[in-house]
PDB file of C-alpha atoms in Angstrom:
ATOM      1  CA  MET A   1    -100.839 -34.542  69.136  1.00 44.00           C
ATOM      2  CA  SER A   2     -98.368 -37.440  70.243  1.00 49.00           C
ATOM      3  CA  ASP A   3     -99.330 -41.611  69.788  1.00 54.00           C
ATOM      4  CA  THR A   4     -97.811 -41.939  72.510  1.00 54.00           C
ATOM      5  CA  ALA A   5     -99.778 -42.111  76.429  1.00 61.00           C
ATOM      6  CA  PRO A   6     -98.600 -40.042  78.865  1.00 65.00           C
ATOM      7  CA  ALA A   7     -95.613 -40.734  80.933  1.00 77.00           C
ATOM      8  CA  ASP A   8     -96.682 -41.962  84.331  1.00 83.00           C
ATOM      9  CA  LEU A   9     -94.436 -39.942  86.675  1.00 80.00           C
ATOM     10  CA  ALA A  10     -95.317 -41.581  89.532  1.00 80.00           C
ATOM     11  CA  GLY A  11     -95.050 -44.992  88.687  1.00 87.00           C
ATOM     12  CA  ILE A  12     -91.278 -43.983  87.157  1.00 87.00           C
ATOM     13  CA  TYR A  13     -90.353 -42.373  90.488  1.00 82.00           C
ATOM     14  CA  ARG A  14     -91.692 -45.345  92.599  1.00 86.00           C
ATOM     15  CA  GLN A  15     -89.866 -47.891  90.071  1.00 91.00           C
ATOM     16  CA  THR A  16     -86.563 -45.188  90.217  1.00 88.00           C
ATOM     17  CA  ARG A  17     -87.272 -45.133  94.252  1.00 85.00           C
ATOM     18  CA  LEU A  18     -87.481 -48.572  95.039  1.00 91.00           C
ATOM     19  CA  ARG A  19     -84.088 -49.705  92.501  1.00 94.00           C
ATOM     20  CA  LEU A  20     -82.259 -46.626  94.369  1.00 90.00           C
ATOM     21  CA  ALA A  21     -83.432 -48.315  97.719  1.00 91.00           C
ATOM     22  CA  ASP A  22     -81.982 -51.942  96.720  1.00 95.00           C
ATOM     23  CA  LEU A  23     -78.291 -50.141  95.330  1.00 92.00           C
ATOM     24  CA  VAL A  24     -78.199 -48.488  99.286  1.00 93.00           C
ATOM     25  CA  SER A  25     -79.894 -50.562 102.163  1.00 93.00           C
ATOM     26  CA  GLY A  26     -77.240 -52.436 102.766  1.00 93.00           C
ATOM     27  CA  LEU A  27     -74.130 -49.824 102.903  1.00 96.00           C
ATOM     28  CA  ASP A  28     -72.468 -49.216 106.022  1.00 97.00           C
ATOM     29  CA  SER A  29     -71.942 -45.225 107.580  1.00 96.00           C
ATOM     30  CA  ALA A  30     -68.453 -45.212 105.191  1.00 97.00           C
ATOM     31  CA  ALA A  31     -70.116 -46.265 101.864  1.00 97.00           C
ATOM     32  CA  LEU A  32     -72.763 -43.880 102.779  1.00 96.00           C
ATOM     33  CA  ALA A  33     -70.346 -40.923 102.792  1.00 97.00           C
ATOM     34  CA  THR A  34     -68.682 -41.687  99.769  1.00 97.00           C
ATOM     35  CA  SER A  35     -67.878 -39.027  97.380  1.00 96.00           C
ATOM     36  CA  VAL A  36     -69.829 -39.152  94.672  1.00 95.00           C
ATOM     37  CA  PRO A  37     -67.898 -39.650  91.120  1.00 95.00           C
ATOM     38  CA  ALA A  38     -70.896 -36.761  89.516  1.00 94.00           C
ATOM     39  CA  CYS A  39     -71.326 -34.388  92.755  1.00 91.00           C
ATOM     40  CA  PRO A  40     -67.690 -34.208  93.848  1.00 91.00           C
ATOM     41  CA  ALA A  41     -68.461 -32.120  97.066  1.00 93.00           C
ATOM     42  CA  TRP A  42     -71.857 -34.765  97.933  1.00 95.00           C
ATOM     43  CA  ALA A  43     -71.657 -38.131  99.384  1.00 97.00           C
ATOM     44  CA  VAL A  44     -73.968 -40.813  98.698  1.00 95.00           C
ATOM     45  CA  ARG A  45     -76.196 -39.635 101.622  1.00 95.00           C
ATOM     46  CA  ASP A  46     -76.327 -36.156 100.575  1.00 94.00           C
ATOM     47  CA  VAL A  47     -77.659 -37.361  97.262  1.00 91.00           C
ATOM     48  CA  LEU A  48     -80.077 -39.658  98.476  1.00 91.00           C
ATOM     49  CA  ALA A  49     -81.558 -37.028 100.845  1.00 90.00           C
ATOM     50  CA  HIS A  50     -81.469 -34.382  97.756  1.00 86.00           C
ATOM     51  CA  VAL A  51     -83.683 -37.400  95.210  1.00 85.00           C
ATOM     52  CA  ALA A  52     -85.664 -37.746  98.551  1.00 84.00           C
ATOM     53  CA  ALA A  53     -86.280 -33.900  99.222  1.00 84.00           C
ATOM     54  CA  ILE A  54     -87.349 -33.535  95.291  1.00 80.00           C
ATOM     55  CA  PRO A  55     -90.925 -34.424  95.776  1.00 79.00           C
ATOM     56  CA  GLN A  56     -91.304 -33.319  98.846  1.00 83.00           C
ATOM     57  CA  ASP A  57     -90.418 -29.869  97.697  1.00 82.00           C
ATOM     58  CA  ALA A  58     -92.405 -30.005  95.150  1.00 80.00           C
ATOM     59  CA  ILE A  59     -95.789 -31.329  96.562  1.00 85.00           C
ATOM     60  CA  SER A  60     -95.211 -28.292  99.553  1.00 88.00           C
ATOM     61  CA  GLY A  61     -94.871 -25.885  96.389  1.00 85.00           C
ATOM     62  CA  ARG A  62     -91.396 -24.683  97.796  1.00 82.00           C
ATOM     63  CA  LEU A  63     -90.302 -24.802  93.527  1.00 78.00           C
ATOM     64  CA  VAL A  64     -90.673 -21.828  92.226  1.00 77.00           C
ATOM     65  CA  GLY A  65     -88.071 -22.627  89.238  1.00 75.00           C
ATOM     66  CA  LEU A  66     -84.530 -23.419  88.593  1.00 76.00           C
ATOM     67  CA  PRO A  67     -82.803 -23.769  92.099  1.00 73.00           C
ATOM     68  CA  THR A  68     -79.552 -21.445  93.402  1.00 77.00           C
ATOM     69  CA  GLU A  69     -76.350 -22.941  94.561  1.00 78.00           C
ATOM     70  CA  GLU A  70     -77.106 -22.472  98.056  1.00 77.00           C
ATOM     71  CA  TYR A  71     -80.678 -24.120  97.808  1.00 69.00           C
ATOM     72  CA  THR A  72     -79.407 -27.218  96.414  1.00 65.00           C
TER      73      THR A  72
END
């Protein structure tokens, strides 16, 4: 058994969401359309939509394992 406390996933998600909101809140349409180096087929807007959809999919039970390329 570990001596560390279990991760506060809700708190971690909230902190991450707030940091992301701070990073993108002033971006214009051109900046949101910028390609993301780690995901060159996606724009900043696409990555944000993906990150936002993950908890929605988890809560609704749509996550049933690793997603396919098409699902992502």
